[in-house]
Amino acid sequence: MVWREIRLCAVQAVGQTQTYYGVSCGDLGEVAAQGEHTARQAGWASPSAIHAVGDGAEWIARLTKQCFGTRGYFLLDLFHVSEYLAAAAPPDQPDYLARQKTRLCAGEHAAVLAELATRLEPAATPAAPVCAAHRCLDNRRDQLGYPRALARDLPLGSGLIESGQRHVLQHRLKIAGGAWLRANSEAITHARAVRANGGWPAYWTDLAQTRN
């Protein structure tokens, strides 16, 4: 039995409720092509900006730049950052996480980093949550544009993709005791994306015309 990763992207135009999904079972080149195609399905055109949110994986930020150039801006998921900050919170400061999130949303990430720097664990510490939080933010300073997103009423978290993972992919593919042949899993994955995108009637019409 072989484990394979299926990557899902979700795109929503500002002011719209329809979400468009793209799936890829291939390499990062295929993921990039699928992401750009899905953005165009949602109405993206070259003059428009792309607001991308992710968990900080380097390849997501890199593909955002590759696909959309200077029109793409990658934001580190605030809820992902919050997990690091919560783990690094001093036990005697119950409001620590809320205060640091307020600072980040005000653009004061330097102050958050400075506070963490005063409490860094020694290098040999097995579990070092303060170091981990500091490293997370310090390595991604260009991805902390929360004030910009708030000013434009754009999301700070990747809830859209998390929800899509559940109802587009996992609801069908992660059934109890299930295993898939690669060709079958790819076919059902793409079919579910088409259905979620509202393209189900056209899919069957095209299929019928092809068979005739």
PDB file of N, CA, C and O in Angstrom, residues 59-105:
ATOM      1  N   TRP A  59       6.833  25.909   0.032  1.00  0.00           N
ATOM      2  CA  TRP A  59       6.445  25.705  -1.360  1.00  0.00           C
ATOM      3  C   TRP A  59       5.173  26.465  -1.723  1.00  0.00           C
ATOM      4  O   TRP A  59       5.001  26.886  -2.871  1.00  0.00           O
ATOM      5  N   ILE A  60       4.272  26.688  -0.749  1.00  0.00           N
ATOM      6  CA  ILE A  60       3.040  27.427  -1.042  1.00  0.00           C
ATOM      7  C   ILE A  60       3.366  28.883  -1.343  1.00  0.00           C
ATOM      8  O   ILE A  60       2.870  29.459  -2.315  1.00  0.00           O
ATOM      9  N   ALA A  61       4.191  29.490  -0.511  1.00  0.00           N
ATOM     10  CA  ALA A  61       4.596  30.876  -0.749  1.00  0.00           C
ATOM     11  C   ALA A  61       5.358  30.998  -2.065  1.00  0.00           C
ATOM     12  O   ALA A  61       5.170  31.970  -2.816  1.00  0.00           O
ATOM     13  N   ARG A  62       6.203  30.021  -2.353  1.00  0.00           N
ATOM     14  CA  ARG A  62       6.994  30.064  -3.592  1.00  0.00           C
ATOM     15  C   ARG A  62       6.092  29.962  -4.826  1.00  0.00           C
ATOM     16  O   ARG A  62       6.278  30.691  -5.809  1.00  0.00           O
ATOM     17  N   LEU A  63       5.107  29.078  -4.772  1.00  0.00           N
ATOM     18  CA  LEU A  63       4.206  28.926  -5.914  1.00  0.00           C
ATOM     19  C   LEU A  63       3.296  30.138  -6.093  1.00  0.00           C
ATOM     20  O   LEU A  63       2.901  30.457  -7.209  1.00  0.00           O
ATOM     21  N   THR A  64       2.951  30.793  -4.987  1.00  0.00           N
ATOM     22  CA  THR A  64       2.155  32.027  -5.086  1.00  0.00           C
ATOM     23  C   THR A  64       2.910  33.055  -5.917  1.00  0.00           C
ATOM     24  O   THR A  64       2.338  33.700  -6.815  1.00  0.00           O
ATOM     25  N   LYS A  65       4.184  33.202  -5.640  1.00  0.00           N
ATOM     26  CA  LYS A  65       5.012  34.156  -6.390  1.00  0.00           C
ATOM     27  C   LYS A  65       5.197  33.698  -7.827  1.00  0.00           C
ATOM     28  O   LYS A  65       5.153  34.504  -8.766  1.00  0.00           O
ATOM     29  N   GLN A  66       5.386  32.390  -8.019  1.00  0.00           N
ATOM     30  CA  GLN A  66       5.601  31.845  -9.360  1.00  0.00           C
ATOM     31  C   GLN A  66       4.368  32.054 -10.244  1.00  0.00           C
ATOM     32  O   GLN A  66       4.493  32.409 -11.422  1.00  0.00           O
ATOM     33  N   CYS A  67       3.193  31.829  -9.690  1.00  0.00           N
ATOM     34  CA  CYS A  67       1.962  31.909 -10.479  1.00  0.00           C
ATOM     35  C   CYS A  67       1.506  33.341 -10.717  1.00  0.00           C
ATOM     36  O   CYS A  67       1.021  33.682 -11.796  1.00  0.00           O
ATOM     37  N   PHE A  68       1.633  34.183  -9.690  1.00  0.00           N
ATOM     38  CA  PHE A  68       1.000  35.500  -9.756  1.00  0.00           C
ATOM     39  C   PHE A  68       1.975  36.676  -9.687  1.00  0.00           C
ATOM     40  O   PHE A  68       1.550  37.822  -9.772  1.00  0.00           O
ATOM     41  N   GLY A  69       3.265  36.374  -9.523  1.00  0.00           N
ATOM     42  CA  GLY A  69       4.265  37.425  -9.522  1.00  0.00           C
ATOM     43  C   GLY A  69       3.988  38.472  -8.471  1.00  0.00           C
ATOM     44  O   GLY A  69       3.605  38.162  -7.339  1.00  0.00           O
ATOM     45  N   THR A  70       4.162  39.746  -8.856  1.00  0.00           N
ATOM     46  CA  THR A  70       3.950  40.838  -7.905  1.00  0.00           C
ATOM     47  C   THR A  70       2.473  41.042  -7.581  1.00  0.00           C
ATOM     48  O   THR A  70       2.147  41.802  -6.664  1.00  0.00           O
ATOM     49  N   ARG A  71       1.586  40.359  -8.316  1.00  0.00           N
ATOM     50  CA  ARG A  71       0.155  40.448  -8.039  1.00  0.00           C
ATOM     51  C   ARG A  71      -0.259  39.514  -6.900  1.00  0.00           C
ATOM     52  O   ARG A  71      -1.378  39.591  -6.409  1.00  0.00           O
ATOM     53  N   GLY A  72       0.630  38.625  -6.506  1.00  0.00           N
ATOM     54  CA  GLY A  72       0.309  37.672  -5.452  1.00  0.00           C
ATOM     55  C   GLY A  72       0.946  38.050  -4.130  1.00  0.00           C
ATOM     56  O   GLY A  72       2.138  38.381  -4.080  1.00  0.00           O
ATOM     57  N   TYR A  73       0.163  38.016  -3.054  1.00  0.00           N
ATOM     58  CA  TYR A  73       0.697  38.298  -1.726  1.00  0.00           C
ATOM     59  C   TYR A  73       0.352  37.126  -0.819  1.00  0.00           C
ATOM     60  O   TYR A  73      -0.815  36.745  -0.695  1.00  0.00           O
ATOM     61  N   PHE A  74       1.371  36.562  -0.190  1.00  0.00           N
ATOM     62  CA  PHE A  74       1.158  35.408   0.685  1.00  0.00           C
ATOM     63  C   PHE A  74       1.112  35.847   2.139  1.00  0.00           C
ATOM     64  O   PHE A  74       2.005  36.553   2.617  1.00  0.00           O
ATOM     65  N   LEU A  75       0.085  35.414   2.853  1.00  0.00           N
ATOM     66  CA  LEU A  75      -0.084  35.731   4.272  1.00  0.00           C
ATOM     67  C   LEU A  75       0.005  34.453   5.094  1.00  0.00           C
ATOM     68  O   LEU A  75      -0.647  33.453   4.777  1.00  0.00           O
ATOM     69  N   LEU A  76       0.789  34.488   6.137  1.00  0.00           N
ATOM     70  CA  LEU A  76       0.905  33.351   7.048  1.00  0.00           C
ATOM     71  C   LEU A  76      -0.363  33.256   7.888  1.00  0.00           C
ATOM     72  O   LEU A  76      -0.760  34.224   8.545  1.00  0.00           O
ATOM     73  N   ASP A  77      -1.005  32.121   7.851  1.00  0.00           N
ATOM     74  CA  ASP A  77      -2.260  31.885   8.570  1.00  0.00           C
ATOM     75  C   ASP A  77      -2.108  32.281  10.050  1.00  0.00           C
ATOM     76  O   ASP A  77      -1.283  31.728  10.770  1.00  0.00           O
ATOM     77  N   LEU A  78      -2.908  33.244  10.484  1.00  0.00           N
ATOM     78  CA  LEU A  78      -2.795  33.742  11.862  1.00  0.00           C
ATOM     79  C   LEU A  78      -3.093  32.651  12.888  1.00  0.00           C
ATOM     80  O   LEU A  78      -2.506  32.632  13.972  1.00  0.00           O
ATOM     81  N   PHE A  79      -3.968  31.738  12.554  1.00  0.00           N
ATOM     82  CA  PHE A  79      -4.316  30.681  13.500  1.00  0.00           C
ATOM     83  C   PHE A  79      -3.178  29.664  13.624  1.00  0.00           C
ATOM     84  O   PHE A  79      -2.982  29.067  14.683  1.00  0.00           O
ATOM     85  N   HIS A  80      -2.433  29.505  12.549  1.00  0.00           N
ATOM     86  CA  HIS A  80      -1.235  28.662  12.604  1.00  0.00           C
ATOM     87  C   HIS A  80      -0.190  29.308  13.514  1.00  0.00           C
ATOM     88  O   HIS A  80       0.422  28.636  14.357  1.00  0.00           O
ATOM     89  N   VAL A  81       0.002  30.619  13.355  1.00  0.00           N
ATOM     90  CA  VAL A  81       0.927  31.360  14.217  1.00  0.00           C
ATOM     91  C   VAL A  81       0.481  31.282  15.671  1.00  0.00           C
ATOM     92  O   VAL A  81       1.295  31.133  16.593  1.00  0.00           O
ATOM     93  N   SER A  82      -0.830  31.368  15.884  1.00  0.00           N
ATOM     94  CA  SER A  82      -1.374  31.343  17.246  1.00  0.00           C
ATOM     95  C   SER A  82      -1.035  30.047  17.971  1.00  0.00           C
ATOM     96  O   SER A  82      -0.850  30.043  19.199  1.00  0.00           O
ATOM     97  N   GLU A  83      -0.964  28.948  17.243  1.00  0.00           N
ATOM     98  CA  GLU A  83      -0.600  27.675  17.869  1.00  0.00           C
ATOM     99  C   GLU A  83       0.819  27.752  18.436  1.00  0.00           C
ATOM    100  O   GLU A  83       1.088  27.260  19.541  1.00  0.00           O
ATOM    101  N   TYR A  84       1.717  28.354  17.686  1.00  0.00           N
ATOM    102  CA  TYR A  84       3.093  28.516  18.163  1.00  0.00           C
ATOM    103  C   TYR A  84       3.136  29.448  19.374  1.00  0.00           C
ATOM    104  O   TYR A  84       3.830  29.172  20.364  1.00  0.00           O
ATOM    105  N   LEU A  85       2.412  30.567  19.287  1.00  0.00           N
ATOM    106  CA  LEU A  85       2.438  31.538  20.382  1.00  0.00           C
ATOM    107  C   LEU A  85       1.780  30.975  21.639  1.00  0.00           C
ATOM    108  O   LEU A  85       2.232  31.250  22.749  1.00  0.00           O
ATOM    109  N   ALA A  86       0.724  30.199  21.473  1.00  0.00           N
ATOM    110  CA  ALA A  86       0.061  29.600  22.632  1.00  0.00           C
ATOM    111  C   ALA A  86       1.005  28.643  23.349  1.00  0.00           C
ATOM    112  O   ALA A  86       1.061  28.607  24.589  1.00  0.00           O
ATOM    113  N   ALA A  87       1.765  27.871  22.579  1.00  0.00           N
ATOM    114  CA  ALA A  87       2.722  26.941  23.178  1.00  0.00           C
ATOM    115  C   ALA A  87       3.853  27.682  23.884  1.00  0.00           C
ATOM    116  O   ALA A  87       4.439  27.178  24.855  1.00  0.00           O
ATOM    117  N   ALA A  88       4.164  28.898  23.417  1.00  0.00           N
ATOM    118  CA  ALA A  88       5.264  29.673  23.994  1.00  0.00           C
ATOM    119  C   ALA A  88       4.822  30.615  25.111  1.00  0.00           C
ATOM    120  O   ALA A  88       5.649  31.328  25.683  1.00  0.00           O
ATOM    121  N   ALA A  89       3.536  30.629  25.429  1.00  0.00           N
ATOM    122  CA  ALA A  89       3.015  31.588  26.417  1.00  0.00           C
ATOM    123  C   ALA A  89       3.539  31.295  27.816  1.00  0.00           C
ATOM    124  O   ALA A  89       3.580  30.140  28.246  1.00  0.00           O
ATOM    125  N   PRO A  90       3.935  32.320  28.563  1.00  0.00           N
ATOM    126  CA  PRO A  90       4.331  32.128  29.967  1.00  0.00           C
ATOM    127  C   PRO A  90       3.121  31.637  30.764  1.00  0.00           C
ATOM    128  O   PRO A  90       2.003  32.129  30.559  1.00  0.00           O
ATOM    129  N   PRO A  91       3.313  30.689  31.656  1.00  0.00           N
ATOM    130  CA  PRO A  91       2.173  30.129  32.398  1.00  0.00           C
ATOM    131  C   PRO A  91       1.445  31.131  33.292  1.00  0.00           C
ATOM    132  O   PRO A  91       0.284  30.929  33.626  1.00  0.00           O
ATOM    133  N   ASP A  92       2.117  32.230  33.650  1.00  0.00           N
ATOM    134  CA  ASP A  92       1.495  33.211  34.545  1.00  0.00           C
ATOM    135  C   ASP A  92       0.849  34.375  33.781  1.00  0.00           C
ATOM    136  O   ASP A  92       0.460  35.374  34.376  1.00  0.00           O
ATOM    137  N   GLN A  93       0.710  34.223  32.454  1.00  0.00           N
ATOM    138  CA  GLN A  93       0.111  35.292  31.644  1.00  0.00           C
ATOM    139  C   GLN A  93      -1.020  34.723  30.784  1.00  0.00           C
ATOM    140  O   GLN A  93      -0.832  34.426  29.595  1.00  0.00           O
ATOM    141  N   PRO A  94      -2.208  34.571  31.336  1.00  0.00           N
ATOM    142  CA  PRO A  94      -3.317  33.977  30.590  1.00  0.00           C
ATOM    143  C   PRO A  94      -3.759  34.782  29.376  1.00  0.00           C
ATOM    144  O   PRO A  94      -4.378  34.239  28.458  1.00  0.00           O
ATOM    145  N   ASP A  95      -3.447  36.078  29.366  1.00  0.00           N
ATOM    146  CA  ASP A  95      -3.847  36.926  28.236  1.00  0.00           C
ATOM    147  C   ASP A  95      -2.721  37.092  27.209  1.00  0.00           C
ATOM    148  O   ASP A  95      -2.824  37.919  26.296  1.00  0.00           O
ATOM    149  N   TYR A  96      -1.656  36.308  27.354  1.00  0.00           N
ATOM    150  CA  TYR A  96      -0.485  36.459  26.495  1.00  0.00           C
ATOM    151  C   TYR A  96      -0.836  36.313  25.012  1.00  0.00           C
ATOM    152  O   TYR A  96      -0.475  37.167  24.191  1.00  0.00           O
ATOM    153  N   LEU A  97      -1.538  35.240  24.662  1.00  0.00           N
ATOM    154  CA  LEU A  97      -1.837  34.991  23.257  1.00  0.00           C
ATOM    155  C   LEU A  97      -2.666  36.130  22.665  1.00  0.00           C
ATOM    156  O   LEU A  97      -2.379  36.605  21.557  1.00  0.00           O
ATOM    157  N   ALA A  98      -3.684  36.569  23.383  1.00  0.00           N
ATOM    158  CA  ALA A  98      -4.535  37.648  22.879  1.00  0.00           C
ATOM    159  C   ALA A  98      -3.723  38.915  22.642  1.00  0.00           C
ATOM    160  O   ALA A  98      -3.909  39.625  21.632  1.00  0.00           O
ATOM    161  N   ARG A  99      -2.790  39.218  23.555  1.00  0.00           N
ATOM    162  CA  ARG A  99      -1.982  40.433  23.411  1.00  0.00           C
ATOM    163  C   ARG A  99      -1.057  40.348  22.206  1.00  0.00           C
ATOM    164  O   ARG A  99      -0.876  41.324  21.461  1.00  0.00           O
ATOM    165  N   GLN A 100      -0.472  39.188  21.985  1.00  0.00           N
ATOM    166  CA  GLN A 100       0.446  39.042  20.854  1.00  0.00           C
ATOM    167  C   GLN A 100      -0.305  39.072  19.522  1.00  0.00           C
ATOM    168  O   GLN A 100       0.192  39.642  18.532  1.00  0.00           O
ATOM    169  N   LYS A 101      -1.498  38.503  19.480  1.00  0.00           N
ATOM    170  CA  LYS A 101      -2.301  38.560  18.258  1.00  0.00           C
ATOM    171  C   LYS A 101      -2.706  39.996  17.946  1.00  0.00           C
ATOM    172  O   LYS A 101      -2.706  40.420  16.784  1.00  0.00           O
ATOM    173  N   THR A 102      -3.035  40.762  18.987  1.00  0.00           N
ATOM    174  CA  THR A 102      -3.372  42.172  18.793  1.00  0.00           C
ATOM    175  C   THR A 102      -2.176  42.933  18.228  1.00  0.00           C
ATOM    176  O   THR A 102      -2.311  43.765  17.321  1.00  0.00           O
ATOM    177  N   ARG A 103      -1.001  42.627  18.736  1.00  0.00           N
ATOM    178  CA  ARG A 103       0.212  43.267  18.221  1.00  0.00           C
ATOM    179  C   ARG A 103       0.433  42.918  16.747  1.00  0.00           C
ATOM    180  O   ARG A 103       0.741  43.790  15.924  1.00  0.00           O
ATOM    181  N   LEU A 104       0.284  41.648  16.415  1.00  0.00           N
ATOM    182  CA  LEU A 104       0.492  41.232  15.026  1.00  0.00           C
ATOM    183  C   LEU A 104      -0.501  41.919  14.089  1.00  0.00           C
ATOM    184  O   LEU A 104      -0.138  42.366  12.992  1.00  0.00           O
ATOM    185  N   CYS A 105      -1.748  42.007  14.524  1.00  0.00           N
ATOM    186  CA  CYS A 105      -2.771  42.639  13.692  1.00  0.00           C
ATOM    187  C   CYS A 105      -2.548  44.142  13.556  1.00  0.00           C
ATOM    188  O   CYS A 105      -3.090  44.777  12.648  1.00  0.00           O
TER     189      CYS A 105
END
